[in-house]
Amino acid sequence: MNSPTKARLSQQQVAVVSHLDGALLVVAGPGSGKTRVLTERVRSLLTNVPGHFRVLALTFTNKAADEMRDRLSDLGENRQRAFIGTLHSFCLEMITERGKSVGVEGTPHIFEQHKDRKEILLEAIRQDPLLDEEVNQIVDRKDRNRMVDNWLQTISRIKAHPISCAVLSDELDQRVIDAYDAGLRACGAYDFDDLLLLAYRLLTNNPKLADFYRRLYKFVCVDEAQDLNEAQYALLCALCGDAYKNVMMVGDPKQSIYGFNTSSPEYMERFLSEFGAKRIELTENFRSSQAVVSVARSIDPHYLVDAQLPIKGAARVFVGDNEAGEATLIVDEIELLFSQGHPDVEGGVEPSKCAVLGRTRFALLEIEKELRRRGIPFHKRLTANHENESELVDDFQLALRVMANPRDRLHFSALALKWKVTPPPPTATDALKALSQMALASSDSRAKAVVSAITAISQNTARLDLMPAFKLMREYADTLDENSRRAIYEDAAVFQQEWDQYLRSDGPSRTLAGFMSSKALGATQKAHREGVALLTVHSSKGLEFEVVFVAGMAEGTFPDYRAVGRPREMAEENRNAFVAVTRSKRLLYLTYPRVKLMPWGDNRAQQKSRFISVSEVVDG
């Protein structure tokens, strides 16, 4: 290994980077430099190991993949010998290139949104007399809706367990999943779970193809291994076969927070035994101040740190009279930090160095209002993908979907409903013509603006370019009131950033189907955005900030009331809290309101979360 790399790494990290042959499990706590270790291992393999081979580096987030690519950009052509991306993006590439044997022609069109998947299932139920009778025998509408939601969860659970659910004993479950899949295929579409399932089938049904990938990728590196589920682990096992062992997994069981997606740290232990892996622990924290590490230890007493930064930092508790009061305390402190800075934060405190986290999006509503009221720049990431606030950009996105996939009757119908017109007949194959006819029939000026934007894209046959569409949408926004104009400008700006990100990753081979699939996977999201970040705990995974506020830290909110009395769920809430506080590099604030307005209109007194042990309390 080259000595310059050694100089930048601790002894523990060098042991990981230097490991060559055989399976390796790295248990890496927060701030222990696992992304650096992963990156430097890929660098070392590409520059120091002779031979013609590629490295497969699978990350959990697109942000981690972007960071690794940036750090390895100095490798020149050698960088092209590594696939760096999420497991889903690797599956997408594999299926796009070689999916014919599992029935996929070209790039899969992905229905990633819950509402789309639910509408597919509802239509499948309407088309199946037995399923229709099963649902409609339930009198209460809410109970019927709950049954449909439960079926959706069952579908995901089955697809996430390709081994243990390979054969279904429940005939109704089988009928539900068959009807749902048929509905997707009628639209020429697949869901997010299908990417892993199809890739798994591709490898297990084609041993020669699996062997080709094993010869192509001599080394495999897997990030965030604590968040693997059965489908992901099964896919990796199918990729590796019986003899292939050059796999490194990096993860931290303390940060496993995706149990609702059937992930579990148990697959790290299975990897250790089934692959005969060597185990190395990274027990240093190069990210967080002493105050932050102290709070993390109070949440998980088993969290041991052998070495850490000599920076004290700060951890405080804010208690507001109500949720508005909590928001006021948070934003007052943010403004104070902007004006005065903090001795432990180098270069002053600016919006992009700050984040406010909530266990759910509802804990952030009043904070968003207060930031907006004071004109402080912020951005939200409350779900995997950006949620449009303007109808225009939302309709534009639907129109792009049907342009990429004219068989997509679901989104044709969604547009027709919004524009109050009749959807085109199922035989229509010219998407632009069908959209134009719908817009002409609509009395909504928004419909015509969307079609103008789509037409501007279609006129450039030489190459795909969305920029003229963004320009036309902004021109339409200029004719509207201030709030409507602002929403369109903000949504269009996010969309344009995603388009720019796609261009950087896909270059001249860009296609509309490729862009929409990348967007569905979150691969087009810009890793760093200006302004204070408003994030759910789950969407903050893998991110770090100088200043972090964790809002809504009251019993029933964080931890969630549904976890009380359920040890497995409460253990995951504990890990959620651990992840939340360790997003902070220097300053940490835990906040909650004394009184919370419940959804049904009652005010309820709040008790501080069991995860709060900080003694310095500021009352609002």
XYZ file of C-alpha atoms in Angstrom:
620
model
C 0.000 0.000 0.000
C 1.255 3.537 -0.770
C 2.678 5.375 2.230
C 0.730 8.664 1.682
C -2.503 6.757 2.344
C -1.028 5.156 5.471
C -0.125 8.572 6.860
C -3.752 9.695 6.757
C -5.147 6.601 8.440
C -5.157 5.296 11.979
C -3.689 1.875 12.753
C -7.179 0.359 12.850
C -8.046 1.887 9.482
C -4.790 0.730 7.884
C -5.635 -2.864 8.869
C -8.906 -2.570 6.920
C -7.429 -0.895 3.844
C -4.508 -3.359 3.696
C -6.698 -6.478 3.904
C -6.567 -8.274 0.570
C -7.995 -11.774 0.173
C -10.919 -13.287 2.059
C -14.052 -11.964 3.728
C -13.809 -9.051 6.152
C -16.396 -7.613 8.556
C -15.682 -4.093 9.819
C -17.730 -2.879 12.781
C -17.476 0.912 12.564
C -19.071 3.314 15.032
C -20.238 6.869 14.168
C -17.430 9.211 13.169
C -14.907 6.361 12.911
C -14.077 7.214 9.295
C -15.778 4.272 7.602
C -16.418 6.177 4.363
C -12.737 7.106 4.266
C -11.742 3.487 4.948
C -14.084 2.240 2.235
C -12.768 4.826 -0.209
C -9.096 4.175 0.546
C -9.621 0.424 0.265
C -11.089 0.896 -3.225
C -8.151 3.203 -4.091
C -5.637 0.645 -2.817
C -7.246 -2.238 -4.729
C -7.331 -0.286 -8.002
C -3.782 1.058 -7.768
C -1.845 -1.681 -5.953
C -3.407 -4.998 -6.988
C -2.306 -6.183 -10.456
C -4.738 -7.604 -12.977
C -7.747 -6.721 -15.106
C -10.713 -6.554 -12.763
C -13.322 -4.197 -11.364
C -14.346 -3.291 -7.817
C -18.005 -3.283 -6.763
C -18.569 -0.704 -3.997
C -22.161 -0.765 -2.753
C -23.322 2.124 -0.581
C -26.563 2.562 1.353
C -27.086 6.186 0.305
C -26.467 8.108 -2.879
C -24.747 10.759 -0.754
C -22.080 8.235 0.322
C -21.633 7.139 -3.303
C -21.193 10.754 -4.455
C -18.660 11.371 -1.691
C -16.643 8.276 -2.641
C -16.667 9.201 -6.332
C -15.436 12.717 -5.527
C -12.620 11.398 -3.332
C -11.510 8.984 -6.058
C -11.761 11.466 -8.943
C -7.943 11.828 -8.935
C -7.563 8.211 -10.093
C -8.298 9.137 -13.711
C -9.136 6.134 -15.902
C -8.643 3.738 -12.974
C -11.742 5.258 -11.369
C -13.818 3.787 -14.220
C -12.896 0.301 -12.991
C -15.122 0.716 -9.933
C -18.909 0.669 -9.761
C -19.781 2.981 -6.864
C -23.468 3.251 -6.051
C -26.387 1.823 -4.115
C -27.383 -1.818 -4.370
C -30.633 -0.734 -6.056
C -28.730 1.277 -8.689
C -26.461 -1.728 -9.356
C -29.552 -3.916 -9.787
C -31.093 -1.303 -12.097
C -27.976 -1.345 -14.290
C -27.837 -5.159 -14.309
C -31.531 -5.493 -15.233
C -31.334 -2.747 -17.873
C -28.410 -4.498 -19.583
C -29.362 -8.159 -19.093
C -32.976 -8.317 -17.944
C -34.529 -10.081 -20.947
C -34.451 -13.481 -19.255
C -36.629 -12.108 -16.422
C -38.976 -10.319 -18.812
C -37.534 -6.787 -18.714
C -36.785 -4.955 -21.951
C -34.578 -1.885 -21.495
C -34.706 0.397 -18.458
C -37.392 -0.616 -15.921
C -40.022 2.043 -15.195
C -40.289 2.259 -11.415
C -43.382 3.103 -9.385
C -41.698 4.164 -6.163
C -44.492 6.212 -4.571
C -46.838 4.620 -2.035
C -49.908 6.280 -3.542
C -49.114 4.833 -6.997
C -48.574 1.338 -5.634
C -51.810 1.584 -3.677
C -53.762 2.694 -6.758
C -52.347 -0.273 -8.715
C -53.523 -2.601 -5.948
C -56.964 -0.967 -5.712
C -57.486 -1.387 -9.467
C -56.279 -5.009 -9.234
C -58.852 -5.615 -6.467
C -61.622 -4.080 -8.593
C -60.676 -6.408 -11.478
C -60.663 -9.567 -9.319
C -64.131 -10.700 -8.088
C -62.725 -12.706 -5.180
C -60.489 -9.904 -3.878
C -63.244 -7.359 -4.475
C -65.651 -9.435 -2.392
C -63.013 -9.912 0.336
C -62.624 -6.139 0.713
C -66.240 -5.082 0.271
C -67.610 -7.469 2.847
C -66.043 -5.084 5.381
C -68.625 -2.433 6.261
C -66.430 0.299 7.733
C -64.544 2.345 5.114
C -61.515 2.854 7.388
C -61.286 -0.879 8.009
C -61.433 -1.534 4.244
C -58.631 0.963 3.712
C -56.621 -0.677 6.494
C -56.975 -4.061 4.788
C -55.620 -2.648 1.511
C -52.684 -1.045 3.349
C -51.997 -4.347 5.111
C -51.985 -6.130 1.752
C -49.467 -3.603 0.421
C -47.237 -4.277 3.421
C -47.644 -8.013 2.864
C -46.540 -7.610 -0.773
C -43.384 -5.749 0.295
C -42.675 -8.275 3.040
C -42.958 -11.188 0.598
C -40.722 -9.521 -1.986
C -38.176 -8.648 0.717
C -37.938 -12.351 1.654
C -37.218 -14.225 -1.600
C -35.991 -17.305 0.308
C -38.276 -17.644 3.321
C -41.299 -16.572 1.216
C -40.318 -18.450 -1.947
C -43.406 -20.638 -1.555
C -46.534 -19.081 -0.068
C -48.905 -21.278 1.911
C -51.597 -18.596 2.068
C -53.591 -18.686 -1.189
C -55.067 -15.242 -0.594
C -51.610 -13.678 -0.209
C -50.561 -15.360 -3.450
C -53.656 -14.061 -5.242
C -53.062 -10.512 -3.929
C -49.431 -10.382 -5.042
C -50.216 -11.953 -8.444
C -53.018 -9.421 -9.081
C -50.823 -6.526 -7.967
C -47.875 -7.605 -10.138
C -50.192 -8.052 -13.124
C -51.424 -4.487 -12.591
C -47.858 -3.180 -12.550
C -46.933 -5.099 -15.698
C -50.019 -3.786 -17.497
C -48.507 -0.331 -16.977
C -45.086 -1.571 -18.062
C -43.850 -0.870 -14.539
C -42.073 -2.380 -11.537
C -41.864 -1.324 -7.920
C -38.809 -0.621 -5.789
C -38.794 -4.137 -4.281
C -38.823 -5.683 -7.774
C -35.332 -4.382 -8.525
C -33.761 -6.623 -5.885
C -36.105 -9.523 -6.589
C -35.529 -9.474 -10.356
C -31.756 -9.167 -9.938
C -31.810 -12.092 -7.492
C -33.763 -14.220 -9.986
C -31.456 -13.115 -12.787
C -28.403 -14.412 -10.911
C -29.939 -17.600 -9.478
C -31.583 -18.624 -12.775
C -28.452 -17.920 -14.842
C -25.333 -19.452 -13.202
C -23.181 -18.405 -16.154
C -24.247 -14.770 -15.706
C -23.488 -14.923 -11.973
C -20.071 -16.368 -12.800
C -19.491 -13.552 -15.299
C -20.124 -10.944 -12.588
C -17.836 -12.778 -10.147
C -15.022 -12.700 -12.692
C -15.763 -9.067 -13.550
C -15.837 -7.839 -9.948
C -12.877 -9.373 -8.155
C -13.605 -7.406 -4.963
C -16.913 -6.380 -3.373
C -17.281 -3.720 -0.656
C -20.622 -3.215 1.137
C -21.404 -0.129 3.242
C -24.022 0.159 6.058
C -24.246 -3.614 6.408
C -26.458 -3.289 9.501
C -29.296 -2.201 7.192
C -29.308 -5.292 4.967
C -32.516 -7.310 4.686
C -33.064 -10.846 3.440
C -33.455 -9.821 -0.210
C -30.239 -7.786 -0.176
C -28.245 -10.456 1.633
C -29.664 -13.172 -0.650
C -28.685 -11.116 -3.698
C -25.112 -10.747 -2.409
C -24.939 -14.493 -1.700
C -26.241 -15.229 -5.217
C -23.603 -12.891 -6.629
C -20.828 -14.575 -4.629
C -21.833 -18.212 -5.001
C -20.128 -20.888 -2.875
C -16.469 -20.045 -3.400
C -16.194 -16.267 -3.863
C -15.006 -14.664 -0.588
C -13.431 -11.297 -1.458
C -16.193 -9.336 0.245
C -15.830 -6.592 2.833
C -18.853 -5.433 4.848
C -18.815 -2.271 6.942
C -21.542 -1.461 9.439
C -22.607 -0.625 12.972
C -25.382 -2.616 14.700
C -26.026 0.428 16.936
C -27.214 2.346 13.870
C -29.689 -0.195 12.479
C -32.897 1.874 12.094
C -34.701 0.360 9.107
C -36.498 -2.516 10.829
C -39.767 -1.349 9.249
C -38.160 -2.298 5.912
C -37.290 -5.730 7.371
C -33.583 -4.888 7.686
C -31.618 -6.338 10.578
C -28.042 -6.350 11.920
C -28.365 -10.167 12.069
C -27.022 -10.339 8.506
C -23.679 -8.971 9.703
C -23.431 -11.934 12.088
C -24.545 -14.350 9.364
C -21.887 -12.942 7.047
C -19.280 -13.415 9.783
C -20.087 -17.125 10.133
C -21.205 -18.064 6.608
C -18.304 -16.352 4.831
C -15.766 -17.117 7.574
C -15.008 -13.402 7.767
C -12.242 -11.755 9.745
C -13.581 -9.078 12.152
C -12.028 -5.636 12.737
C -13.569 -2.918 14.939
C -13.106 0.826 14.403
C -13.620 2.329 17.867
C -12.418 5.896 17.342
C -14.640 8.948 16.776
C -13.104 11.592 14.525
C -16.384 13.478 14.017
C -18.143 14.460 17.221
C -17.287 16.691 20.171
C -16.955 15.291 23.682
C -20.416 16.605 24.616
C -22.037 14.770 21.685
C -20.177 11.525 22.460
C -21.334 11.813 26.084
C -25.008 12.057 25.010
C -24.541 9.113 22.612
C -23.113 7.039 25.478
C -26.089 7.915 27.677
C -28.381 6.496 24.977
C -26.241 3.391 24.415
C -23.922 2.592 27.351
C -22.207 -0.088 25.218
C -20.885 2.609 22.870
C -17.147 2.648 23.575
C -14.786 5.225 22.074
C -11.063 4.549 22.349
C -10.025 7.911 20.904
C -11.876 11.128 20.160
C -11.478 14.798 19.284
C -10.109 17.140 21.973
C -13.097 19.462 21.420
C -15.599 20.010 24.224
C -18.625 21.159 22.190
C -21.991 21.580 23.904
C -25.254 19.705 24.543
C -28.342 21.529 25.819
C -32.068 20.926 26.297
C -34.713 23.464 25.195
C -38.269 23.231 26.535
C -40.953 25.321 24.813
C -44.367 26.164 26.239
C -45.909 24.550 23.140
C -44.767 23.515 19.655
C -44.678 27.150 18.470
C -42.646 28.047 21.547
C -40.262 25.153 20.839
C -39.834 26.442 17.273
C -39.145 29.974 18.569
C -36.410 28.718 20.927
C -34.754 26.749 18.107
C -34.808 29.559 15.565
C -33.719 32.153 18.180
C -30.670 30.001 18.894
C -29.952 29.529 15.182
C -30.001 33.300 14.651
C -27.774 33.803 17.706
C -25.252 31.314 16.331
C -25.350 33.083 12.947
C -24.493 36.413 14.574
C -22.087 35.302 17.310
C -20.700 31.970 16.112
C -19.245 29.452 18.559
C -15.599 28.851 19.525
C -15.901 25.128 18.662
C -17.274 25.757 15.153
C -14.564 26.877 12.751
C -15.376 29.599 10.236
C -18.584 30.759 11.878
C -22.067 29.235 11.767
C -24.035 29.502 8.528
C -27.363 27.888 7.517
C -25.850 24.903 5.687
C -23.974 23.883 8.846
C -27.252 23.452 10.780
C -29.914 20.755 10.803
C -33.193 20.226 12.643
C -34.213 16.573 12.937
C -37.582 15.090 13.849
C -38.628 11.515 14.493
C -41.430 12.253 11.997
C -42.152 15.211 9.719
C -44.887 16.439 12.071
C -42.316 17.437 14.694
C -40.909 19.932 12.176
C -44.061 21.752 11.023
C -43.869 24.725 13.421
C -40.108 25.023 12.908
C -40.602 25.266 9.153
C -43.188 28.034 9.671
C -40.826 29.961 11.953
C -37.867 29.674 9.573
C -40.051 30.837 6.699
C -41.485 33.718 8.769
C -37.986 35.020 9.534
C -36.670 34.543 6.014
C -33.994 32.012 6.991
C -33.085 29.785 4.037
C -33.875 26.093 4.559
C -34.516 22.910 2.641
C -36.544 19.841 3.513
C -35.862 16.195 3.027
C -38.668 14.430 4.803
C -39.011 11.511 2.394
C -36.652 9.641 0.077
C -37.442 12.091 -2.729
C -38.415 15.757 -2.890
C -42.164 16.350 -2.549
C -43.465 19.029 -4.915
C -45.435 21.875 -3.398
C -46.698 23.196 -6.738
C -49.341 21.522 -8.889
C -47.545 22.609 -12.064
C -44.251 20.821 -11.351
C -46.150 17.821 -9.981
C -48.119 17.599 -13.259
C -44.916 18.082 -15.250
C -43.373 15.121 -13.454
C -46.445 12.978 -14.229
C -46.220 14.027 -17.876
C -42.536 13.033 -18.005
C -43.486 9.619 -16.663
C -45.973 8.969 -19.490
C -43.545 10.370 -22.080
C -40.952 7.860 -20.853
C -43.521 5.056 -20.734
C -46.667 5.463 -22.915
C -48.105 2.265 -21.368
C -48.336 4.057 -18.028
C -52.132 4.259 -17.764
C -51.948 5.079 -14.059
C -50.286 8.453 -14.531
C -52.268 9.254 -17.681
C -55.388 8.785 -15.565
C -53.935 10.837 -12.707
C -53.308 13.769 -15.065
C -56.764 13.429 -16.614
C -58.336 13.567 -13.164
C -56.365 16.678 -12.202
C -57.164 18.393 -15.515
C -60.817 17.260 -15.371
C -60.760 15.549 -18.772
C -61.198 12.034 -20.168
C -57.968 9.995 -20.250
C -56.760 8.753 -23.650
C -57.850 5.271 -24.783
C -55.551 2.369 -23.815
C -54.586 1.984 -27.473
C -52.956 5.454 -27.583
C -49.208 5.100 -28.168
C -48.192 8.699 -28.969
C -47.843 10.172 -25.474
C -47.264 13.769 -26.614
C -50.298 13.713 -28.890
C -52.463 12.260 -26.100
C -51.217 14.880 -23.613
C -51.852 17.691 -26.113
C -55.436 16.509 -26.704
C -56.046 16.336 -22.944
C -54.672 19.874 -22.465
C -56.853 21.247 -25.280
C -59.931 19.679 -23.672
C -59.040 21.086 -20.247
C -60.133 24.508 -19.010
C -57.102 24.588 -16.667
C -54.305 26.837 -17.957
C -51.834 24.707 -15.994
C -52.462 21.788 -18.366
C -51.483 23.862 -21.383
C -48.352 25.128 -19.580
C -47.283 21.547 -18.837
C -47.781 20.444 -22.450
C -45.842 23.491 -23.682
C -42.952 22.441 -21.436
C -43.130 18.829 -22.646
C -43.313 19.952 -26.290
C -40.197 22.093 -25.824
C -38.320 18.971 -24.684
C -39.640 16.836 -27.552
C -38.650 19.363 -30.250
C -34.968 18.722 -29.558
C -34.557 15.321 -31.183
C -30.747 15.448 -31.198
C -30.385 15.071 -27.429
C -32.516 15.127 -24.307
C -32.550 18.546 -22.637
C -34.995 19.598 -19.901
C -33.720 23.188 -19.549
C -36.259 24.741 -21.996
C -39.066 23.175 -19.930
C -37.814 24.763 -16.701
C -37.682 28.156 -18.451
C -41.275 27.854 -19.699
C -42.555 26.772 -16.269
C -40.937 29.812 -14.643
C -42.492 32.074 -17.289
C -45.902 30.589 -16.459
C -45.197 31.094 -12.737
C -44.566 34.804 -13.376
C -48.264 35.207 -14.287
C -49.434 33.888 -10.884
C -49.688 35.253 -7.343
C -46.607 35.386 -5.135
C -47.196 32.146 -3.178
C -47.925 30.091 -6.300
C -44.932 31.628 -8.075
C -42.620 30.854 -5.136
C -43.729 27.196 -4.985
C -43.096 26.690 -8.724
C -39.710 28.412 -8.606
C -38.612 26.299 -5.606
C -39.815 23.002 -7.108
C -38.327 23.819 -10.510
C -34.997 24.665 -8.848
C -34.896 21.260 -7.116
C -35.891 19.519 -10.372
C -33.140 21.370 -12.254
C -30.576 20.355 -9.624
C -31.652 16.736 -10.089
C -31.327 17.056 -13.851
C -27.816 18.545 -13.468
C -26.849 15.685 -11.136
C -28.073 13.137 -13.681
C -26.059 14.791 -16.457
C -22.895 14.575 -14.389
C -23.385 10.858 -13.746
C -24.764 9.649 -17.086
C -23.147 11.997 -19.586
C -24.039 11.663 -23.285
C -26.062 8.431 -22.922
C -28.958 10.217 -21.196
C -32.528 9.095 -21.796
C -35.820 10.167 -20.264
C -36.431 6.636 -18.933
C -32.944 6.610 -17.434
C -33.470 9.994 -15.771
C -36.853 9.039 -14.311
C -35.476 5.738 -12.985
C -32.475 7.495 -11.434
C -34.832 10.052 -9.917
C -37.022 7.275 -8.486
C -33.940 5.790 -6.812
C -32.975 9.176 -5.337
C -29.726 9.114 -7.326
C -30.356 12.580 -8.762
C -30.648 14.349 -5.414
C -27.971 16.887 -4.675
C -26.008 15.718 -1.633
C -25.299 19.221 -0.330
C -27.888 21.988 -0.422
C -27.858 25.500 0.949
C -29.912 26.481 3.981
C -30.861 24.879 7.283
C -31.712 21.209 6.740
C -35.109 19.976 7.975
C -34.824 16.190 8.093
C -36.486 13.153 9.545
C -34.084 10.941 11.475
C -34.226 8.338 8.702
C -33.439 10.854 5.950
C -30.500 12.202 8.008
C -28.703 8.839 7.892
C -25.160 9.282 6.610
C -25.202 13.086 6.983
C -23.354 15.263 9.501
C -23.644 18.883 10.607
C -21.803 21.239 12.942
C -25.060 22.091 14.748
C -27.975 19.678 15.243
C -31.347 20.227 16.908
C -33.429 17.111 17.598
C -37.009 18.377 17.961
C -40.022 16.721 19.569
C -37.963 14.786 22.133
C -40.979 13.872 24.268
C -42.385 10.514 25.320
C -44.856 9.319 22.707
C -43.169 11.268 19.911
C -39.540 10.197 20.324
C -39.713 7.345 21.263
C -42.858 6.763 19.241
C -45.877 5.770 21.351
C -46.310 2.579 19.307
C -42.971 1.264 20.577
C -43.887 1.494 24.262
C -44.126 -1.977 25.826
C -42.634 -3.628 22.722
C -38.947 -4.436 23.358
C -37.939 -4.951 19.722
C -39.541 -1.680 18.576
C -38.189 0.252 21.570
C -34.681 -1.043 20.820
C -35.007 0.422 17.333
C -36.240 3.747 18.772
C -33.106 3.708 20.921
C -30.998 3.265 17.779
C -32.951 6.076 16.087
C -32.013 8.396 18.954
C -28.379 7.251 18.751
C -28.280 8.010 15.021
C -29.961 11.406 15.535
C -27.514 12.724 18.148
C -24.425 11.418 16.334
C -25.267 13.490 13.253
C -23.808 16.405 15.256
C -20.150 17.287 14.993
C -20.000 20.070 17.601
C -23.251 21.430 19.103
C -26.325 19.387 20.036
C -29.744 20.603 21.186
C -32.545 18.291 22.347
C -35.919 20.072 22.349
C -39.561 19.381 23.153
C -42.809 21.254 23.974
C -44.534 21.155 27.375
C -47.887 20.928 25.606
C -48.638 19.354 22.231
C -51.719 19.863 20.066
C -53.028 16.413 19.163
C -54.491 15.692 15.678
C -58.037 15.547 17.105
C -57.731 19.014 18.673
C -56.862 18.284 22.315
C -53.835 19.736 24.090
C -51.756 17.097 25.861
C -49.027 17.656 28.461
C -45.644 16.255 27.415
C -42.926 14.510 29.405
C -39.309 14.670 28.309
C -38.020 11.701 26.325
C -36.279 8.877 28.149
C -33.384 9.558 25.770
C -32.663 12.961 27.366
C -30.035 12.960 30.098
C -28.516 16.402 29.481
C -28.622 18.602 32.588
C -28.401 22.084 30.981
C -32.038 23.061 30.339
C -33.356 26.290 28.778
C -37.054 27.020 29.395
C -39.122 28.945 26.875
